[in-house]
PDB file of C-alpha atoms in Angstrom:
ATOM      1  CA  UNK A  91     109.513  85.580 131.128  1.00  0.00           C
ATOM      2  CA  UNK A  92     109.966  86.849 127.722  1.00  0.00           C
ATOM      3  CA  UNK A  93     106.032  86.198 127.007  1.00  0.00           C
ATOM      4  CA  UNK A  94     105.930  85.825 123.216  1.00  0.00           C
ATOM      5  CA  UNK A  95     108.531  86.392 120.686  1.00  0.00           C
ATOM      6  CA  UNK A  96     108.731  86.857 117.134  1.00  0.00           C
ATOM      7  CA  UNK A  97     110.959  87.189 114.869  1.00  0.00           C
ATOM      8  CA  UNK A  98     112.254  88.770 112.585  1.00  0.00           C
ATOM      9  CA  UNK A  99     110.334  92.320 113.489  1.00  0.00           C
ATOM     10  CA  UNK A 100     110.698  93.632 109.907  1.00  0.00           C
ATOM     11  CA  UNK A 101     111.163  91.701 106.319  1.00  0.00           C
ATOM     12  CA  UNK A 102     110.850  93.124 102.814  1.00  0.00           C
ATOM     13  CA  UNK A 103     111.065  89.729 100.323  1.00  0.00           C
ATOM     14  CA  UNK A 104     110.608  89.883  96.518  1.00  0.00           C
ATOM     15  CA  UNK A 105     107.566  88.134  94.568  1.00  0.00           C
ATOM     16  CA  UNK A 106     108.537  84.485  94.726  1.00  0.00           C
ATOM     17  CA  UNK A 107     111.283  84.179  97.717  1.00  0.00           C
ATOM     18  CA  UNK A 108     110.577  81.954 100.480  1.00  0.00           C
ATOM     19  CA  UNK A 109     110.826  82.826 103.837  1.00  0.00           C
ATOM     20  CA  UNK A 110     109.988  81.434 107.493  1.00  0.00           C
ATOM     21  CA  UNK A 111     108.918  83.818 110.449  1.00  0.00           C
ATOM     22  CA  UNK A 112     109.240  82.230 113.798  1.00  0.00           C
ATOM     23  CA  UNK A 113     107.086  82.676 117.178  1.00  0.00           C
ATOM     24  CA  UNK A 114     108.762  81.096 120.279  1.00  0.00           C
ATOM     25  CA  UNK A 115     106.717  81.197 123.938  1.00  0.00           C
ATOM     26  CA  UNK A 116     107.944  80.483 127.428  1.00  0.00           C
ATOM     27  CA  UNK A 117     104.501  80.037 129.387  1.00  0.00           C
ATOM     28  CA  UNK A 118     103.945  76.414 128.356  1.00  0.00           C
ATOM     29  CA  UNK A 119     100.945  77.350 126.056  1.00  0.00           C
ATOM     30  CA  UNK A 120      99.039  74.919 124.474  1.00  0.00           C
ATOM     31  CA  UNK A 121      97.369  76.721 121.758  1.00  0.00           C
ATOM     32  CA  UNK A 122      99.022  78.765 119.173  1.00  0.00           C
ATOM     33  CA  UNK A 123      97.839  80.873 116.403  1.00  0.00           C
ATOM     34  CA  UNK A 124      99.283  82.858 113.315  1.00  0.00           C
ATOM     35  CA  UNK A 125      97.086  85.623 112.202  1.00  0.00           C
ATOM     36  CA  UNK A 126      97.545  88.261 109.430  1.00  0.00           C
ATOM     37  CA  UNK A 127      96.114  92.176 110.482  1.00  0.00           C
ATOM     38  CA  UNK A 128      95.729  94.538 107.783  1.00  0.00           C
ATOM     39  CA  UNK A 129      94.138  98.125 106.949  1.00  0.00           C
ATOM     40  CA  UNK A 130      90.194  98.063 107.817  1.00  0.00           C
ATOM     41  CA  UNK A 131      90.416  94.344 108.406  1.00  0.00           C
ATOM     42  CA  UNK A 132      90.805  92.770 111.742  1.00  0.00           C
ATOM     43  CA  UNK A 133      92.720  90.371 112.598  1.00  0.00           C
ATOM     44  CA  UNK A 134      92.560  87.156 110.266  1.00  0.00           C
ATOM     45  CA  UNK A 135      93.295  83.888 111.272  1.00  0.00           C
ATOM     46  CA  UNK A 136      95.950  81.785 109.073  1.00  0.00           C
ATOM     47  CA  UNK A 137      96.126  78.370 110.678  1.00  0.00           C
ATOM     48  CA  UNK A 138      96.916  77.677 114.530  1.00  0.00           C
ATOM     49  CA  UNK A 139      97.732  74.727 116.611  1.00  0.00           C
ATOM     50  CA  UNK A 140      96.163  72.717 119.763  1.00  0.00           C
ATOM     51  CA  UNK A 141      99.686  71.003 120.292  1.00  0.00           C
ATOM     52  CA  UNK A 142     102.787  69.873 120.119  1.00  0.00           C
ATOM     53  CA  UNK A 143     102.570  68.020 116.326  1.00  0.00           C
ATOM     54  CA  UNK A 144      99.543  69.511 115.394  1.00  0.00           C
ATOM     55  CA  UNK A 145      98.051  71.958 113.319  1.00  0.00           C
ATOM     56  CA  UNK A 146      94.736  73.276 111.504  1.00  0.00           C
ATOM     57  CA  UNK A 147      93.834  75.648 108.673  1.00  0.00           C
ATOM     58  CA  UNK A 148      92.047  79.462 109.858  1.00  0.00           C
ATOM     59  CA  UNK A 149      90.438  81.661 107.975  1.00  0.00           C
ATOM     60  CA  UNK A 150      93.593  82.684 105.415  1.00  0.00           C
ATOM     61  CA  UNK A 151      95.507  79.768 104.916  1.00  0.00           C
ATOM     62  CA  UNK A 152      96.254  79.816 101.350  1.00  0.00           C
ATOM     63  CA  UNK A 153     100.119  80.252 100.396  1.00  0.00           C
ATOM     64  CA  UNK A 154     101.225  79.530 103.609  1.00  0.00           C
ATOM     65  CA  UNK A 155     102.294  76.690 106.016  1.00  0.00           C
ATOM     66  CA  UNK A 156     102.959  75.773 109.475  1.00  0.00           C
ATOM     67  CA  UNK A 157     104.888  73.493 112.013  1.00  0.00           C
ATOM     68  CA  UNK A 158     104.704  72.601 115.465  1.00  0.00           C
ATOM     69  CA  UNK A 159     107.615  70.233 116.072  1.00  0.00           C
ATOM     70  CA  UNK A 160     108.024  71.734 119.881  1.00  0.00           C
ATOM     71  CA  UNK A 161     105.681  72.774 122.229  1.00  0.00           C
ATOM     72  CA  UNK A 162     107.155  76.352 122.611  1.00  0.00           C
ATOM     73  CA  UNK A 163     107.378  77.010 118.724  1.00  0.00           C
ATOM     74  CA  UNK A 164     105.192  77.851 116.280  1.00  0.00           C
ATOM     75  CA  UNK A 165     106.676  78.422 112.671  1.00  0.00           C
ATOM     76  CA  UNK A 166     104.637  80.145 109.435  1.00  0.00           C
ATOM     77  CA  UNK A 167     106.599  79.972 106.300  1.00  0.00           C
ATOM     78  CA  UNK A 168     105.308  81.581 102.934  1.00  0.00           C
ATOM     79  CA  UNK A 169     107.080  79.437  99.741  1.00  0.00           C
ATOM     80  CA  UNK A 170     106.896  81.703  97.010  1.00  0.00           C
ATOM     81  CA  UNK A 171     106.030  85.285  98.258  1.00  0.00           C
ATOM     82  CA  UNK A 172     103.265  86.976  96.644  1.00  0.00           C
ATOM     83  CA  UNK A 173     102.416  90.995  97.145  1.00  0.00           C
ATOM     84  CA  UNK A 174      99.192  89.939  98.507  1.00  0.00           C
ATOM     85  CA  UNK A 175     100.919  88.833 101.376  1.00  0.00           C
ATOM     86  CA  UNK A 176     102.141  92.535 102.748  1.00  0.00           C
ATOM     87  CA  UNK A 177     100.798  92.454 106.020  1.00  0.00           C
ATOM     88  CA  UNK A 178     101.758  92.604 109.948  1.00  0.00           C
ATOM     89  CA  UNK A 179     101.758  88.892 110.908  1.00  0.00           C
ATOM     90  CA  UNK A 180     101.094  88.410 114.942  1.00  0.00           C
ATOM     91  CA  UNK A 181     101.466  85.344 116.492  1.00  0.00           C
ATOM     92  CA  UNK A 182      99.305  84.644 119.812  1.00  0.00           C
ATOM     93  CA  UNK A 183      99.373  81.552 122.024  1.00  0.00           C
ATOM     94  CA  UNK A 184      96.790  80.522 125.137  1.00  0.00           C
ATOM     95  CA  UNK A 185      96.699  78.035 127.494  1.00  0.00           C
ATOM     96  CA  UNK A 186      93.539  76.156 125.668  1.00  0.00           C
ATOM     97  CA  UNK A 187      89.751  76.997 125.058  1.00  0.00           C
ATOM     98  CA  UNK A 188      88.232  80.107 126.894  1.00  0.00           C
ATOM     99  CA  UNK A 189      91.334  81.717 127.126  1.00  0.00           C
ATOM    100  CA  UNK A 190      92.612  84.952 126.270  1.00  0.00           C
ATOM    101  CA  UNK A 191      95.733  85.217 123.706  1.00  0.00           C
ATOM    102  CA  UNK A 192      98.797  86.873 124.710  1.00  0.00           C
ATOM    103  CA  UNK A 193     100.329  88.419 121.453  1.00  0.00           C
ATOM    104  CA  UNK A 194     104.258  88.596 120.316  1.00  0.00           C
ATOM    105  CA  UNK A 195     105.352  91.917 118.813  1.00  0.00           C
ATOM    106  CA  UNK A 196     104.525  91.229 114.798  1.00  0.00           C
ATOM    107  CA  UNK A 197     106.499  91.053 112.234  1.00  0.00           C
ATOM    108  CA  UNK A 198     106.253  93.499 109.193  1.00  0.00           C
ATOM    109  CA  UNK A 199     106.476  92.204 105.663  1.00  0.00           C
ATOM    110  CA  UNK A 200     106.457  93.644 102.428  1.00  0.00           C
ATOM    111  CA  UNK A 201     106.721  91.736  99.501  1.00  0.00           C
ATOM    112  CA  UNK A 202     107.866  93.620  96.307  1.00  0.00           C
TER     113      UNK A 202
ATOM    114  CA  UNK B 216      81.059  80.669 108.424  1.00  0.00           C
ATOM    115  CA  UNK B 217      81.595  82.655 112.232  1.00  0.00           C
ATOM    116  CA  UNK B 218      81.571  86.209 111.998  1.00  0.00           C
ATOM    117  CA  UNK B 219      81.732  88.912 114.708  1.00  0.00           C
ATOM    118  CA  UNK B 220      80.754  92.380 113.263  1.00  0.00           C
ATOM    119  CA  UNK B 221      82.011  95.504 115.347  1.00  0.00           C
ATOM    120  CA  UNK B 222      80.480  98.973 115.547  1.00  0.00           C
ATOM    121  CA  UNK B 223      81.388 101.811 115.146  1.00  0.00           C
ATOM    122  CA  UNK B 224      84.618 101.619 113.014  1.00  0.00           C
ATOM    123  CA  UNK B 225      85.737 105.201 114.483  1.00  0.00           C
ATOM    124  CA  UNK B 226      84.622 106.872 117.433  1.00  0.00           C
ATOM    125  CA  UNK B 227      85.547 110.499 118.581  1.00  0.00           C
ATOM    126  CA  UNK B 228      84.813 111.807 122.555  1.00  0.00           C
ATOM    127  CA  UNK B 229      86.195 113.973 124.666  1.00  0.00           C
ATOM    128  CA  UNK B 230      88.015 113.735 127.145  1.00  0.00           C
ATOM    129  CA  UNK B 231      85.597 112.594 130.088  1.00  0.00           C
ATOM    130  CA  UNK B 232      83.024 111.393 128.073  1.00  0.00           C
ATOM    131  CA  UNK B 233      81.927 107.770 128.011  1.00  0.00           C
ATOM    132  CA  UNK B 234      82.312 105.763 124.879  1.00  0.00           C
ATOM    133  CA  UNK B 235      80.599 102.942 124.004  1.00  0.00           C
ATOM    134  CA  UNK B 236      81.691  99.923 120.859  1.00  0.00           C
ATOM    135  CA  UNK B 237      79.369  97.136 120.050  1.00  0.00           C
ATOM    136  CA  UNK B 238      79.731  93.841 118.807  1.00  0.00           C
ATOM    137  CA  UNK B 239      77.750  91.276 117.407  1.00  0.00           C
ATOM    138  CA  UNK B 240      78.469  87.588 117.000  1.00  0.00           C
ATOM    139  CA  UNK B 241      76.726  84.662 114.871  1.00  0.00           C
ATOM    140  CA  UNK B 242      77.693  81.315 116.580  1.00  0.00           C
ATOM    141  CA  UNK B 243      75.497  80.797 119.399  1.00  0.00           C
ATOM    142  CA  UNK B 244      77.691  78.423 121.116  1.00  0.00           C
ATOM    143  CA  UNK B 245      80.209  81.389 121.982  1.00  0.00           C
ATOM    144  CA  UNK B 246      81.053  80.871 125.245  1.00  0.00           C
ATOM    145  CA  UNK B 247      84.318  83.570 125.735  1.00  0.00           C
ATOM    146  CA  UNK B 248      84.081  87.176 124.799  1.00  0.00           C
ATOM    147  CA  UNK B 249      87.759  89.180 124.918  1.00  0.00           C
ATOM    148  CA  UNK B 250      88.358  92.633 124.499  1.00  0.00           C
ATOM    149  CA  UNK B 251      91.813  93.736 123.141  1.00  0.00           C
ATOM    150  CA  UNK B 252      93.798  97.515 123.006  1.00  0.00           C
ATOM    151  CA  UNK B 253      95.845  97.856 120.252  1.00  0.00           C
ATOM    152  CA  UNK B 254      98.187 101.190 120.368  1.00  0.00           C
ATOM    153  CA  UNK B 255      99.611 102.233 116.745  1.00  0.00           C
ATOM    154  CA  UNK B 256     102.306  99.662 115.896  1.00  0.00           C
ATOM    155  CA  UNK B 257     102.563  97.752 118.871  1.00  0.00           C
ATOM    156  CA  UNK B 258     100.405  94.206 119.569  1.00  0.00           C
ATOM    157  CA  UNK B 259      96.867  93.889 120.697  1.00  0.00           C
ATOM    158  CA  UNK B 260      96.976  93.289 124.550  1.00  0.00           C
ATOM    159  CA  UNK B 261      93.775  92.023 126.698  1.00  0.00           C
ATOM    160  CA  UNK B 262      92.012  94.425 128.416  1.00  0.00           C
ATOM    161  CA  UNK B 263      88.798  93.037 129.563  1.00  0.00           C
ATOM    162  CA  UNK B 264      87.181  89.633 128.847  1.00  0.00           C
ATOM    163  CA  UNK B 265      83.618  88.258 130.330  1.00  0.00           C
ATOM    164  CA  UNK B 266      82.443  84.468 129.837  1.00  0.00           C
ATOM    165  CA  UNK B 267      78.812  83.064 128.546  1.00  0.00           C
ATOM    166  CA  UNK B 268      77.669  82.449 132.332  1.00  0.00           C
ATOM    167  CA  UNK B 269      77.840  86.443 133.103  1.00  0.00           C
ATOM    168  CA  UNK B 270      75.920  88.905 132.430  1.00  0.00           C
ATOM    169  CA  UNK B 271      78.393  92.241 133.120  1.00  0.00           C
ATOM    170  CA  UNK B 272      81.686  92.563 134.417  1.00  0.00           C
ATOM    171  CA  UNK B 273      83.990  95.725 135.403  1.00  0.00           C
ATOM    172  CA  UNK B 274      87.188  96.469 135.255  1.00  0.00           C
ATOM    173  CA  UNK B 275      88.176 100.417 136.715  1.00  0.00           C
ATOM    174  CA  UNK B 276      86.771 102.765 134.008  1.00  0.00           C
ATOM    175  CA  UNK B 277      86.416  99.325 131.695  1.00  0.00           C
ATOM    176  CA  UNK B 278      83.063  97.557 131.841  1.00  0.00           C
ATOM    177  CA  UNK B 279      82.192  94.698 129.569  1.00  0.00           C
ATOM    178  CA  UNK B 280      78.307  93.487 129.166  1.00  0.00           C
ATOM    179  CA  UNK B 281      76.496  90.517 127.364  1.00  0.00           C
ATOM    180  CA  UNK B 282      73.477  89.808 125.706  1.00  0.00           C
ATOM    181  CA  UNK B 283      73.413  86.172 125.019  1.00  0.00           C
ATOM    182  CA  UNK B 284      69.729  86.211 123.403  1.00  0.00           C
ATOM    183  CA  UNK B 285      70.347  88.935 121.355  1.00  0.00           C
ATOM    184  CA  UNK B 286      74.011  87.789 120.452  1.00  0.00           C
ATOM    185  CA  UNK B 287      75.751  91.127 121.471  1.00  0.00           C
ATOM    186  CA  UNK B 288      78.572  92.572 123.241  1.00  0.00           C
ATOM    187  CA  UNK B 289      79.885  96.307 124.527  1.00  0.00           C
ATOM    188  CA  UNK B 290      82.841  97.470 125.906  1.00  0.00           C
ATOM    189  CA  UNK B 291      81.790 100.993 127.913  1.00  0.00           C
ATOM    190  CA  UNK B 292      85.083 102.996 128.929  1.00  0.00           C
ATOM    191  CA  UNK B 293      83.819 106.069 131.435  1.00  0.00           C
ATOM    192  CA  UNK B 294      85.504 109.100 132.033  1.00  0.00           C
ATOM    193  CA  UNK B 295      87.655 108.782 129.157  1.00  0.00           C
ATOM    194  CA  UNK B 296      91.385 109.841 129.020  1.00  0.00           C
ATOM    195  CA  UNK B 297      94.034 110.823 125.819  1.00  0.00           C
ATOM    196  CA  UNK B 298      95.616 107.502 126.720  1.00  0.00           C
ATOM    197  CA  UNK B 299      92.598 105.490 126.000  1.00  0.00           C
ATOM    198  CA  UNK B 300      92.802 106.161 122.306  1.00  0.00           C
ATOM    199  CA  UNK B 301      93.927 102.990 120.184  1.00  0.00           C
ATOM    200  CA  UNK B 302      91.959 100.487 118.283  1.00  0.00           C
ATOM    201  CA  UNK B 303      90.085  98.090 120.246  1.00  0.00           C
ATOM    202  CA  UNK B 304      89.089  94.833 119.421  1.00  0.00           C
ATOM    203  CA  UNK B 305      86.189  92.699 120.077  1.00  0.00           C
ATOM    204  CA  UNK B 306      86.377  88.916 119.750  1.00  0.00           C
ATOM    205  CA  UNK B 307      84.178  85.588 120.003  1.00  0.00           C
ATOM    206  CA  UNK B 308      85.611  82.091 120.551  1.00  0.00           C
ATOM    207  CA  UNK B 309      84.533  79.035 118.803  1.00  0.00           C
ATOM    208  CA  UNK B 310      83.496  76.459 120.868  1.00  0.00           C
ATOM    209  CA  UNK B 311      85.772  72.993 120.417  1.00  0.00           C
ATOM    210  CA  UNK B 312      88.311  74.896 118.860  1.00  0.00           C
ATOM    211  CA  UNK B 313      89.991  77.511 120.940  1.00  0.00           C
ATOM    212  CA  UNK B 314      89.459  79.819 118.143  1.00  0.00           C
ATOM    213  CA  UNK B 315      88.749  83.458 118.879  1.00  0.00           C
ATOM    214  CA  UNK B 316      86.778  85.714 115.373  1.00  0.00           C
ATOM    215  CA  UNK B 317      87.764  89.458 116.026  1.00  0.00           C
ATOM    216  CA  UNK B 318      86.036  91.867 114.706  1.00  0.00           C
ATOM    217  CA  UNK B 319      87.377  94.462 112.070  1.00  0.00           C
ATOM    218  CA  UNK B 320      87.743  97.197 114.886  1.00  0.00           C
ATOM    219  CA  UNK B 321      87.223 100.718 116.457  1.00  0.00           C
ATOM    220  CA  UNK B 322      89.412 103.432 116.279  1.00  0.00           C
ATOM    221  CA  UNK B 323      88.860 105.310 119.309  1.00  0.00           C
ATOM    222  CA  UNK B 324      90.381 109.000 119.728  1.00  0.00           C
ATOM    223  CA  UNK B 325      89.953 111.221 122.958  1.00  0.00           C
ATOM    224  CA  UNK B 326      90.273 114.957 122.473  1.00  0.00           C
ATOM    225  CA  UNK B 327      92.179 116.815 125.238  1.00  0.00           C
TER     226      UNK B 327
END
């Protein structure tokens, strides 16, 4: 079992590129999550998914957006890149409601 | 909105000493309390979680309690080792959701 996998682990984009980061899990997860960590700030929630097909806006969601065509895959893609947006991004997935997340690797991103 | 608040935001013991990090939480209907380890630049893993219908739970050197009136939750680490330093996490869930808030937090160091 590979757990949860991101990728790619590191990405430096320029103000206004486009780019999609992808989280694939092999435990048959439900739930799935995107969340931004930065300096002094927790972890913030972008949007996340019950299912296969759907999706919901977290805390963050602004300048980003999600899909959840398959069950094991959880996509975020940012459309035009903005230097707010340097962050680690982690995605998590659980099996529902009371559970505890198990986190991929992150991804770091710096947009110049 | 939800919030979690954690306490302290650093925290220095040595080694053998116990430490103690505090949480608070605002929704009321919070029914699944995680704890998470974060080591510098890897992902926030699970270490110890407890559920509304408890009251304390232990883990090793790890113990988790709950106050459910006053809203509050502690992670106590005894006996304290060099490896135990990381940034730990607190979290709340959001009940209907499987949402988890984190809070922003606590940079533990143990001196040899």
């Amino acid at each position: 079992n590979a757990g949860v996998t991101q990728t790619p682990k590191f990405r430096v984009l320029k103000t206004g590129q486009s780019m999609t980061l992808l989280c694939a899990q092999d435990m048959n997860h439900e739930y799935m999550y995107w969340y931004r960590q930065d300096p002094g700030m927790g972890l913030r929630l972008i949007h996340y998914s019950v299912g296969e097909g759907t999706t919901a806006k977290g805390e963050v969601p602004d300048g980003y957006n999600v899909s959840r065509l398959k069950k094991q895959n959880f996509l975020l893609g940012l459309e035009s890149a903005a230097p707010s947006q340097t962050s680690v991004y982690f995605c998590a997935s659980s099996y529902g409601q009371g559970y505890g997340y198990t986190f991929g690797s992150g991804t770091r991103l710096t947009v110049v | 909105g939800e919030n979690v608040e954690q306490h302290p935001s650093t925290l220095s013991v040595q080694e053998g000493d116990s430490a103690v990090i505090k949480c608070t939480y605002s929704d009321s209907a919070s029914n699944y309390f995680p704890w998470y380890k974060q080591e510098l630049g890897k992902r926030p893993q699970l270490i110890i979680d407890i559920r509304s219908n408890v009251g304390e739970k232990k883990d090793q050197r790890i113990a988790v309690t709950l106050n459910k009136t006053a809203k509050h939750f502690s992670l106590h680490i005894t006996e304290t080792q060099p490896e135990d330093s990381a940034v730990y996490f607190c979290a709340a869930s959001i009940l209907g959701t499987g949402k988890l808030i984190f809070g922003q937090g606590t940079t533990l160091q143990v001196k040899p």
